[in-house]
Amino acid sequence: MNKRGHVLNGLLLALGLGFIVEPGLDTATATTVAEITVPVVLGALFPDVDTAFGRHRKTLHSLPVLAVFLAYPIVFGNLQYVWIGVLTHYLLDVVGSRRGIALFHPLSDKEYGLPSGVTTSSKYADLVTVIITAIELAGFWAIHTYVVTLDLDLSAASQAAAGLGL
């Protein structure tokens, strides 16, 4: 996917996640959307920093990088929701783009993708982004509803990590 698609994905995700975490049409929902927007969009753009150094879709498009962003809020108590932007960036590149990404870099440079994608310059790139974002939001709703609450308060997890000396 192209940069425009990743920004569109991040913005739509932040809006949707705001309503999933804090349903309603009130200031609490607006505050939640505001708190989620910057981290999700930054996370959605971060993997493409590897266009300035390293090898694009390899250096910062891998599972070890995602693991760092998943662990960060638990260990340090900040950067919540950045991992969602990184994860959805990967999903857009795997599902929405023809090329795919090197999920196991640096161990392997093999790129994984689905044949469902379009080229980054396709006139359908935005449509594919919106469809994938809707599917991602449905997944996050299901996770939030049935598995674990996607809450902004990770203080308990941070305290547990501090108790472990992390």
Coordinates of N, CA, C and O in Angstrom, one line a residue:
M1 N 0.8 -1.2 0.0 CA 0.0 0.0 0.0 C 0.9 1.2 0.0 O 2.0 1.2 0.4
N2 N 0.3 2.4 -0.4 CA 1.1 3.6 -0.5 C 0.9 4.4 0.8 O 0.1 4.0 1.7
K3 N 1.7 5.5 1.0 CA 1.6 6.3 2.2 C 0.2 6.8 2.5 O -0.3 6.9 3.6
R4 N -0.4 7.3 1.4 CA -1.8 7.8 1.5 C -2.7 6.8 2.1 O -3.5 7.0 3.0
G5 N -2.6 5.5 1.6 CA -3.4 4.4 2.1 C -3.1 4.1 3.6 O -4.1 3.9 4.4
H6 N -1.9 4.2 4.0 CA -1.6 3.9 5.4 C -2.1 5.1 6.3 O -2.6 4.8 7.4
V7 N -2.1 6.3 5.9 CA -2.6 7.4 6.6 C -4.2 7.2 6.7 O -4.8 7.4 7.8
L8 N -4.8 6.9 5.6 CA -6.2 6.7 5.5 C -6.6 5.6 6.5 O -7.6 5.7 7.3
N9 N -5.9 4.5 6.4 CA -6.1 3.4 7.3 C -6.0 3.8 8.8 O -6.9 3.5 9.6
G10 N -4.9 4.5 9.1 CA -4.7 4.9 10.5 C -5.8 5.8 11.0 O -6.3 5.6 12.1
L11 N -6.2 6.8 10.2 CA -7.3 7.7 10.6 C -8.6 7.0 10.8 O -9.4 7.2 11.8
L12 N -9.0 6.1 9.8 CA -10.3 5.4 9.9 C -10.2 4.4 11.1 O -11.2 4.3 11.8
L13 N -9.1 3.8 11.3 CA -9.0 2.9 12.5 C -9.1 3.6 13.8 O -9.8 3.2 14.7
A14 N -8.5 4.8 13.9 CA -8.6 5.6 15.2 C -10.0 6.0 15.4 O -10.5 5.9 16.6
L15 N -10.7 6.4 14.4 CA -12.1 6.8 14.6 C -12.9 5.6 15.0 O -13.7 5.6 15.9
G16 N -12.8 4.5 14.3 CA -13.5 3.3 14.6 C -13.2 2.7 16.0 O -14.1 2.3 16.7
L17 N -11.9 2.7 16.3 CA -11.5 2.2 17.6 C -12.0 3.1 18.7 O -12.4 2.6 19.8
G18 N -12.1 4.4 18.5 CA -12.7 5.3 19.5 C -14.1 4.9 19.8 O -14.5 4.9 21.0
F19 N -14.9 4.6 18.8 CA -16.3 4.2 19.0 C -16.4 2.8 19.6 O -17.3 2.4 20.3
I20 N -15.4 1.9 19.3 CA -15.4 0.6 19.9 C -15.1 0.6 21.4 O -15.8 0.0 22.2
V21 N -14.1 1.4 21.8 CA -13.6 1.5 23.1 C -14.6 2.3 24.0 O -14.9 2.0 25.1
E22 N -15.1 3.4 23.4 CA -16.0 4.3 24.2 C -17.2 4.6 23.3 O -17.3 5.7 22.7
P23 N -18.2 3.7 23.2 CA -19.3 3.9 22.3 C -20.2 5.0 22.7 O -20.4 5.2 23.9
G24 N -20.6 5.8 21.7 CA -21.5 6.9 22.0 C -21.1 8.1 21.2 O -20.2 8.1 20.4
L25 N -22.0 9.1 21.3 CA -21.7 10.4 20.6 C -21.6 11.5 21.6 O -22.4 12.4 21.7
D26 N -20.6 11.4 22.4 CA -20.4 12.4 23.5 C -18.9 12.8 23.6 O -18.1 12.3 22.8
T27 N -18.6 13.6 24.6 CA -17.2 14.1 24.7 C -16.2 12.9 25.1 O -15.1 13.0 24.8
A28 N -16.7 11.9 25.8 CA -15.9 10.8 26.2 C -15.4 10.1 24.9 O -14.2 9.7 24.8
T29 N -16.3 9.9 24.0 CA -15.9 9.2 22.7 C -14.9 10.1 21.9 O -13.9 9.6 21.4
A30 N -15.2 11.4 21.9 CA -14.3 12.3 21.2 C -12.9 12.4 21.8 O -11.9 12.4 21.1
T31 N -12.9 12.3 23.1 CA -11.6 12.3 23.8 C -10.8 11.0 23.5 O -9.6 11.0 23.3
T32 N -11.5 9.9 23.5 CA -10.9 8.6 23.2 C -10.4 8.6 21.8 O -9.3 8.1 21.5
V33 N -11.2 9.1 20.8 CA -10.7 9.2 19.4 C -9.4 10.0 19.4 O -8.4 9.7 18.7
A34 N -9.4 11.1 20.1 CA -8.3 12.0 20.1 C -7.0 11.3 20.7 O -5.9 11.5 20.2
E35 N -7.2 10.6 21.7 CA -6.1 9.9 22.4 C -5.6 8.8 21.5 O -4.4 8.5 21.6
I36 N -6.4 8.1 20.7 CA -6.0 7.0 19.9 C -5.4 7.4 18.6 O -4.5 6.8 18.0
T37 N -5.8 8.6 18.0 CA -5.5 8.9 16.6 C -4.0 9.1 16.4 O -3.4 8.4 15.5
V38 N -3.3 9.8 17.2 CA -1.8 10.1 17.0 C -1.0 8.8 17.1 O -0.3 8.5 16.1
P39 N -1.2 8.0 18.1 CA -0.4 6.7 18.2 C -0.7 5.8 17.0 O 0.2 5.2 16.5
V40 N -2.0 5.6 16.7 CA -2.3 4.7 15.6 C -1.7 5.2 14.2 O -1.1 4.4 13.5
V41 N -1.9 6.4 13.9 CA -1.3 7.0 12.7 C 0.2 6.9 12.7 O 0.8 6.5 11.6
L42 N 0.8 7.3 13.8 CA 2.3 7.1 13.8 C 2.7 5.7 13.6 O 3.7 5.4 12.9
G43 N 2.0 4.8 14.3 CA 2.4 3.4 14.1 C 2.1 2.9 12.7 O 2.9 2.1 12.1
A44 N 1.1 3.4 12.0 CA 0.8 3.0 10.6 C 1.9 3.6 9.7 O 2.1 3.0 8.6
L45 N 2.5 4.6 10.0 CA 3.5 5.2 9.1 C 4.9 4.7 9.5 O 5.8 4.7 8.6
F46 N 5.2 4.2 10.7 CA 6.5 3.9 11.1 C 7.2 2.8 10.2 O 8.4 3.0 9.9
P47 N 6.6 1.7 9.9 CA 7.3 0.7 9.1 C 8.0 1.3 7.8 O 9.0 0.8 7.3
D48 N 7.4 2.3 7.2 CA 7.9 2.9 6.0 C 9.1 3.8 6.2 O 9.7 4.3 5.2
V49 N 9.5 3.9 7.4 CA 10.8 4.7 7.7 C 12.0 3.9 7.1 O 13.0 4.5 6.7
D50 N 11.8 2.6 6.8 CA 12.8 1.8 6.2 C 13.1 2.2 4.8 O 14.0 1.7 4.1
T51 N 12.3 3.1 4.2 CA 12.6 3.6 2.9 C 13.8 4.6 2.9 O 14.5 4.8 1.9
A52 N 14.1 5.2 4.1 CA 15.2 6.1 4.3 C 16.5 5.3 4.6 O 17.6 5.9 4.4
F53 N 16.4 4.1 5.1 CA 17.6 3.3 5.4 C 17.2 1.9 5.4 O 16.0 1.5 5.4
G54 N 18.1 1.0 5.2 CA 17.8 -0.4 5.2 C 17.1 -0.8 3.9 O 17.3 -0.2 2.9
R55 N 16.3 -1.9 4.0 CA 15.7 -2.4 2.8 C 14.2 -2.3 3.0 O 13.6 -2.9 3.9
H56 N 13.5 -1.6 2.1 CA 12.0 -1.4 2.3 C 11.3 -2.8 2.2 O 11.6 -3.6 1.4
R57 N 10.3 -2.9 3.1 CA 9.5 -4.0 3.3 C 10.3 -5.2 3.8 O 9.8 -6.4 3.8
K58 N 11.4 -4.9 4.4 CA 12.2 -6.0 5.1 C 12.6 -5.5 6.4 O 12.2 -6.0 7.5
T59 N 13.4 -4.4 6.5 CA 14.0 -3.9 7.7 C 13.0 -3.7 8.9 O 13.2 -4.1 10.0
L60 N 11.9 -2.9 8.6 CA 11.0 -2.6 9.6 C 9.6 -3.2 9.4 O 8.6 -2.8 10.0
H61 N 9.5 -4.2 8.5 CA 8.3 -4.9 8.2 C 8.4 -6.4 8.6 O 8.1 -7.3 7.8
S62 N 8.7 -6.6 9.9 CA 8.9 -8.0 10.3 C 8.3 -8.2 11.7 O 8.0 -7.3 12.4
L63 N 8.1 -9.5 12.0 CA 7.5 -9.8 13.3 C 8.3 -9.4 14.5 O 7.7 -9.0 15.5
P64 N 9.7 -9.4 14.5 CA 10.4 -8.9 15.6 C 10.1 -7.4 15.9 O 10.0 -7.0 17.1
V65 N 10.0 -6.6 14.9 CA 9.7 -5.2 15.1 C 8.3 -5.1 15.7 O 8.1 -4.3 16.6
L66 N 7.3 -5.8 15.2 CA 6.0 -5.8 15.8 C 6.0 -6.2 17.3 O 5.3 -5.6 18.1
A67 N 6.8 -7.2 17.6 CA 6.9 -7.7 19.0 C 7.4 -6.6 19.9 O 6.9 -6.4 21.0
V68 N 8.4 -5.8 19.4 CA 8.9 -4.6 20.2 C 7.7 -3.7 20.5 O 7.5 -3.2 21.6
F69 N 6.9 -3.4 19.5 CA 5.8 -2.4 19.7 C 4.7 -3.0 20.5 O 4.0 -2.3 21.2
L70 N 4.5 -4.3 20.5 CA 3.5 -5.0 21.4 C 4.0 -4.9 22.8 O 3.2 -4.7 23.7
A71 N 5.2 -5.1 23.1 CA 5.8 -5.2 24.4 C 5.9 -3.8 25.0 O 5.9 -3.6 26.3
Y72 N 6.2 -2.8 24.2 CA 6.5 -1.4 24.8 C 5.5 -0.9 25.8 O 5.9 -0.4 26.9
P73 N 4.2 -0.9 25.5 CA 3.3 -0.3 26.5 C 3.2 -1.1 27.8 O 3.0 -0.6 28.8
I74 N 3.5 -2.4 27.7 CA 3.4 -3.2 28.9 C 4.7 -3.0 29.8 O 4.6 -2.8 31.0
V75 N 5.8 -2.9 29.1 CA 7.1 -2.7 29.9 C 7.2 -1.2 30.3 O 7.6 -1.0 31.5
F76 N 6.9 -0.3 29.5 CA 7.2 1.1 29.8 C 6.0 2.0 30.1 O 6.1 3.1 30.6
G77 N 4.8 1.4 29.9 CA 3.6 2.2 30.3 C 3.2 3.3 29.3 O 2.4 4.2 29.7
N78 N 3.7 3.3 28.1 CA 3.3 4.3 27.2 C 3.4 3.8 25.8 O 3.6 2.6 25.6
L79 N 3.0 4.6 24.8 CA 2.9 4.2 23.4 C 1.8 3.2 23.1 O 1.9 2.4 22.2
Q80 N 0.8 3.2 24.0 CA -0.4 2.4 23.7 C -0.9 2.7 22.3 O -0.9 3.9 21.9
Y81 N -1.4 1.7 21.7 CA -2.1 1.8 20.4 C -1.1 2.0 19.2 O -1.5 1.9 18.1
V82 N 0.2 2.3 19.4 CA 1.1 2.3 18.3 C 1.2 1.0 17.6 O 1.3 0.9 16.4
W83 N 1.2 -0.1 18.4 CA 1.3 -1.4 17.9 C 0.1 -1.7 16.9 O 0.3 -2.5 15.9
I84 N -1.0 -1.1 17.2 CA -2.2 -1.3 16.2 C -1.8 -0.7 14.9 O -2.1 -1.3 13.8
G85 N -1.3 0.4 14.9 CA -0.9 1.1 13.6 C 0.2 0.2 12.9 O 0.1 0.0 11.6
V86 N 1.2 -0.3 13.6 CA 2.2 -1.1 13.0 C 1.6 -2.4 12.4 O 1.8 -2.8 11.3
L87 N 0.7 -3.1 13.2 CA 0.1 -4.3 12.8 C -0.8 -4.1 11.6 O -0.7 -4.9 10.6
T88 N -1.6 -3.1 11.6 CA -2.4 -2.8 10.4 C -1.7 -2.4 9.2 O -2.1 -2.7 8.1
H89 N -0.5 -1.8 9.4 CA 0.4 -1.5 8.2 C 0.8 -2.8 7.6 O 0.7 -2.9 6.4
Y90 N 1.2 -3.7 8.4 CA 1.6 -5.0 7.9 C 0.5 -5.7 7.2 O 0.6 -6.2 6.1
L91 N -0.7 -5.7 7.8 CA -1.9 -6.3 7.1 C -2.2 -5.6 5.8 O -2.5 -6.4 4.8
L92 N -2.1 -4.3 5.7 CA -2.4 -3.7 4.4 C -1.3 -4.1 3.4 O -1.7 -4.3 2.2
D93 N -0.1 -4.2 3.8 CA 1.0 -4.6 2.8 C 0.9 -6.1 2.4 O 1.2 -6.4 1.3
V94 N 0.4 -6.9 3.3 CA 0.3 -8.3 3.0 C -1.0 -8.6 2.2 O -0.9 -9.3 1.2
V95 N -2.1 -8.0 2.6 CA -3.4 -8.3 1.9 C -3.7 -7.4 0.8 O -4.2 -7.8 -0.2
G96 N -3.3 -6.1 1.0 CA -3.7 -5.1 0.0 C -2.7 -4.8 -1.1 O -3.1 -4.2 -2.1
S97 N -1.5 -5.3 -0.9 CA -0.5 -5.0 -1.9 C 0.0 -6.3 -2.6 O 0.0 -7.3 -2.0
R98 N 0.4 -6.2 -3.8 CA 0.8 -7.4 -4.5 C 2.1 -8.0 -4.0 O 2.4 -9.1 -4.1
R99 N 3.0 -7.1 -3.5 CA 4.3 -7.5 -3.2 C 4.5 -8.3 -1.9 O 5.2 -9.2 -1.8
G100 N 3.8 -7.9 -0.8 CA 4.0 -8.5 0.4 C 5.1 -8.0 1.3 O 5.7 -7.0 0.9
I101 N 5.4 -8.6 2.4 CA 6.5 -8.2 3.3 C 7.3 -9.4 3.8 O 6.8 -10.5 3.8
A102 N 8.5 -9.1 4.2 CA 9.4 -10.1 4.8 C 9.2 -10.2 6.3 O 9.9 -9.6 7.1
L103 N 8.2 -11.0 6.6 CA 7.8 -11.2 8.0 C 8.9 -11.7 8.9 O 8.9 -11.4 10.1
F104 N 9.8 -12.5 8.4 CA 10.8 -13.1 9.3 C 12.2 -12.5 9.1 O 13.2 -13.2 9.5
H105 N 12.2 -11.3 8.5 CA 13.5 -10.7 8.4 C 14.1 -10.4 9.8 O 13.3 -10.0 10.7
P106 N 15.3 -10.5 10.1 CA 16.5 -10.8 9.2 C 16.8 -12.2 9.0 O 17.8 -12.5 8.3
L107 N 16.0 -13.2 9.5 CA 16.3 -14.6 9.3 C 16.0 -15.0 7.9 O 16.7 -15.9 7.3
S108 N 15.0 -14.4 7.2 CA 14.7 -14.7 5.9 C 14.2 -13.5 5.1 O 13.5 -12.7 5.7
D109 N 14.6 -13.3 3.9 CA 14.1 -12.2 3.1 C 12.9 -12.6 2.2 O 12.4 -11.8 1.4
K110 N 12.4 -13.8 2.4 CA 11.2 -14.2 1.6 C 10.0 -13.3 2.0 O 9.7 -13.1 3.2
E111 N 9.4 -12.7 0.9 CA 8.2 -11.9 1.2 C 6.9 -12.6 1.1 O 6.7 -13.5 0.2
Y112 N 6.0 -12.4 2.1 CA 4.7 -13.0 2.1 C 3.6 -12.1 1.8 O 3.6 -11.0 2.3
G113 N 2.7 -12.5 0.9 CA 1.6 -11.6 0.6 C 0.5 -12.5 0.0 O 0.7 -13.7 -0.2
L114 N -0.7 -11.9 -0.1 CA -1.8 -12.7 -0.7 C -2.0 -12.2 -2.1 O -1.7 -11.0 -2.5
P115 N -2.6 -13.0 -3.0 CA -2.8 -12.6 -4.4 C -3.9 -11.6 -4.5 O -4.2 -11.1 -5.6
S116 N -4.5 -11.2 -3.4 CA -5.7 -10.3 -3.5 C -5.3 -8.8 -3.6 O -6.2 -8.0 -3.8
G117 N -4.1 -8.5 -3.6 CA -3.6 -7.1 -3.5 C -3.6 -6.4 -4.9 O -3.8 -7.0 -5.9
V118 N -3.4 -5.1 -4.8 CA -3.3 -4.2 -6.0 C -1.9 -3.5 -5.9 O -1.3 -3.5 -4.9
T119 N -1.5 -3.0 -7.0 CA -0.3 -2.2 -7.0 C -0.5 -0.9 -6.2 O -1.6 -0.4 -6.1
T120 N 0.6 -0.3 -5.7 CA 0.5 0.9 -4.9 C 0.0 2.1 -5.7 O -0.6 3.0 -5.2
S121 N 0.1 2.0 -7.0 CA -0.3 3.1 -7.9 C -1.7 2.9 -8.5 O -2.2 3.7 -9.2
S122 N -2.4 1.8 -8.1 CA -3.7 1.4 -8.6 C -4.7 2.5 -8.2 O -4.7 3.0 -7.1
K123 N -5.7 2.7 -9.1 CA -6.8 3.6 -8.8 C -7.7 2.9 -7.8 O -8.6 3.6 -7.2
Y124 N -7.6 1.6 -7.5 CA -8.4 0.9 -6.5 C -7.7 0.8 -5.2 O -8.3 0.2 -4.2
A125 N -6.5 1.4 -5.0 CA -5.8 1.3 -3.8 C -6.6 1.8 -2.6 O -6.6 1.2 -1.5
D126 N -7.2 3.0 -2.7 CA -8.0 3.6 -1.6 C -9.2 2.7 -1.3 O -9.5 2.5 -0.1
L127 N -9.9 2.1 -2.3 CA -11.0 1.3 -2.0 C -10.6 0.0 -1.3 O -11.2 -0.4 -0.3
V128 N -9.5 -0.6 -1.7 CA -8.9 -1.8 -1.0 C -8.6 -1.4 0.4 O -8.8 -2.2 1.3
T129 N -8.0 -0.2 0.6 CA -7.6 0.2 2.0 C -8.9 0.3 2.9 O -8.9 -0.2 4.0
V130 N -9.9 0.9 2.4 CA -11.2 1.1 3.1 C -11.8 -0.3 3.5 O -12.2 -0.6 4.6
I131 N -11.8 -1.2 2.5 CA -12.4 -2.6 2.7 C -11.5 -3.3 3.8 O -12.1 -3.9 4.7
I132 N -10.2 -3.3 3.7 CA -9.4 -4.0 4.7 C -9.5 -3.3 6.0 O -9.6 -4.0 7.0
T133 N -9.6 -2.0 6.1 CA -9.8 -1.3 7.4 C -11.1 -1.7 8.0 O -11.2 -1.9 9.2
A134 N -12.2 -1.8 7.2 CA -13.5 -2.3 7.8 C -13.4 -3.7 8.4 O -13.9 -4.0 9.5
I135 N -12.6 -4.6 7.7 CA -12.4 -5.9 8.2 C -11.6 -5.9 9.5 O -11.9 -6.6 10.5
E136 N -10.6 -5.0 9.5 CA -9.7 -4.9 10.7 C -10.6 -4.4 11.9 O -10.5 -4.9 13.0
L137 N -11.4 -3.4 11.6 CA -12.3 -2.9 12.7 C -13.2 -4.0 13.2 O -13.5 -4.0 14.4
A138 N -13.8 -4.8 12.3 CA -14.6 -5.9 12.8 C -13.8 -6.8 13.7 O -14.4 -7.3 14.7
G139 N -12.6 -7.1 13.3 CA -11.8 -8.0 14.1 C -11.5 -7.3 15.5 O -11.5 -8.0 16.5
F140 N -11.1 -6.0 15.5 CA -10.9 -5.4 16.8 C -12.1 -5.3 17.6 O -12.0 -5.4 18.9
W141 N -13.3 -5.1 17.0 CA -14.5 -5.1 17.8 C -14.7 -6.5 18.5 O -15.1 -6.6 19.6
A142 N -14.5 -7.6 17.7 CA -14.7 -8.9 18.2 C -13.7 -9.2 19.4 O -14.0 -9.7 20.4
I143 N -12.4 -8.8 19.2 CA -11.4 -8.9 20.3 C -11.9 -8.1 21.5 O -11.8 -8.7 22.6
H144 N -12.3 -6.9 21.3 CA -12.7 -6.0 22.4 C -13.9 -6.6 23.1 O -14.0 -6.5 24.4
T145 N -14.8 -7.2 22.4 CA -16.1 -7.7 22.9 C -15.9 -9.0 23.6 O -16.5 -9.3 24.7
Y146 N -15.2 -9.9 23.0 CA -15.2 -11.3 23.4 C -13.8 -11.8 24.1 O -13.8 -12.8 24.7
V147 N -12.7 -11.1 23.8 CA -11.5 -11.6 24.3 C -10.9 -10.7 25.4 O -10.7 -11.1 26.5
V148 N -10.4 -9.5 25.0 CA -9.8 -8.6 26.0 C -10.2 -7.2 25.7 O -10.3 -6.8 24.5
T149 N -10.4 -6.4 26.7 CA -10.8 -5.0 26.5 C -9.6 -4.2 25.9 O -8.5 -4.2 26.5
L150 N -9.8 -3.5 24.8 CA -8.8 -2.6 24.3 C -8.8 -1.3 25.0 O -9.3 -0.3 24.5
D151 N -8.4 -1.3 26.2 CA -8.5 -0.1 27.1 C -7.2 0.7 27.0 O -6.1 0.2 26.9
L152 N -7.3 2.0 27.2 CA -6.2 2.9 27.3 C -5.4 2.8 28.6 O -4.2 3.1 28.7
D153 N -6.0 2.2 29.6 CA -5.4 2.1 30.9 C -4.6 0.8 31.0 O -5.1 -0.2 31.3
L154 N -3.3 0.9 30.8 CA -2.4 -0.2 31.0 C -1.6 -0.1 32.2 O -0.5 -0.8 32.3
S155 N -2.0 0.6 33.2 CA -1.2 0.8 34.4 C -1.0 -0.5 35.2 O 0.0 -0.7 35.7
A156 N -2.0 -1.3 35.2 CA -1.9 -2.6 35.9 C -0.8 -3.5 35.2 O 0.1 -4.1 35.8
A157 N -0.8 -3.5 33.9 CA 0.3 -4.2 33.1 C 1.6 -3.6 33.4 O 2.6 -4.3 33.6
S158 N 1.7 -2.3 33.4 CA 3.0 -1.6 33.7 C 3.5 -1.9 35.1 O 4.7 -2.1 35.3
Q159 N 2.6 -1.9 36.1 CA 3.0 -2.3 37.4 C 3.5 -3.7 37.5 O 4.4 -4.0 38.3
A160 N 2.8 -4.6 36.8 CA 3.2 -6.0 36.8 C 4.6 -6.2 36.2 O 5.5 -6.9 36.7
A161 N 4.9 -5.4 35.1 CA 6.2 -5.5 34.5 C 7.2 -4.9 35.4 O 8.3 -5.4 35.5
A162 N 6.9 -3.8 36.2 CA 7.8 -3.2 37.1 C 8.2 -4.2 38.2 O 9.3 -4.3 38.7
G163 N 7.1 -5.0 38.6 CA 7.4 -6.0 39.7 C 8.3 -7.1 39.2 O 8.9 -7.7 40.1
L164 N 8.4 -7.3 38.0 CA 9.3 -8.3 37.4 C 10.7 -7.8 37.1 O 11.5 -8.5 36.6
G165 N 10.8 -6.5 37.4 CA 12.1 -5.8 37.2 C 12.3 -5.4 35.8 O 13.4 -5.1 35.4
L166 N 11.2 -5.2 35.0 CA 11.3 -4.8 33.6 C 11.2 -3.3 33.5 O 10.6 -2.7 34.3

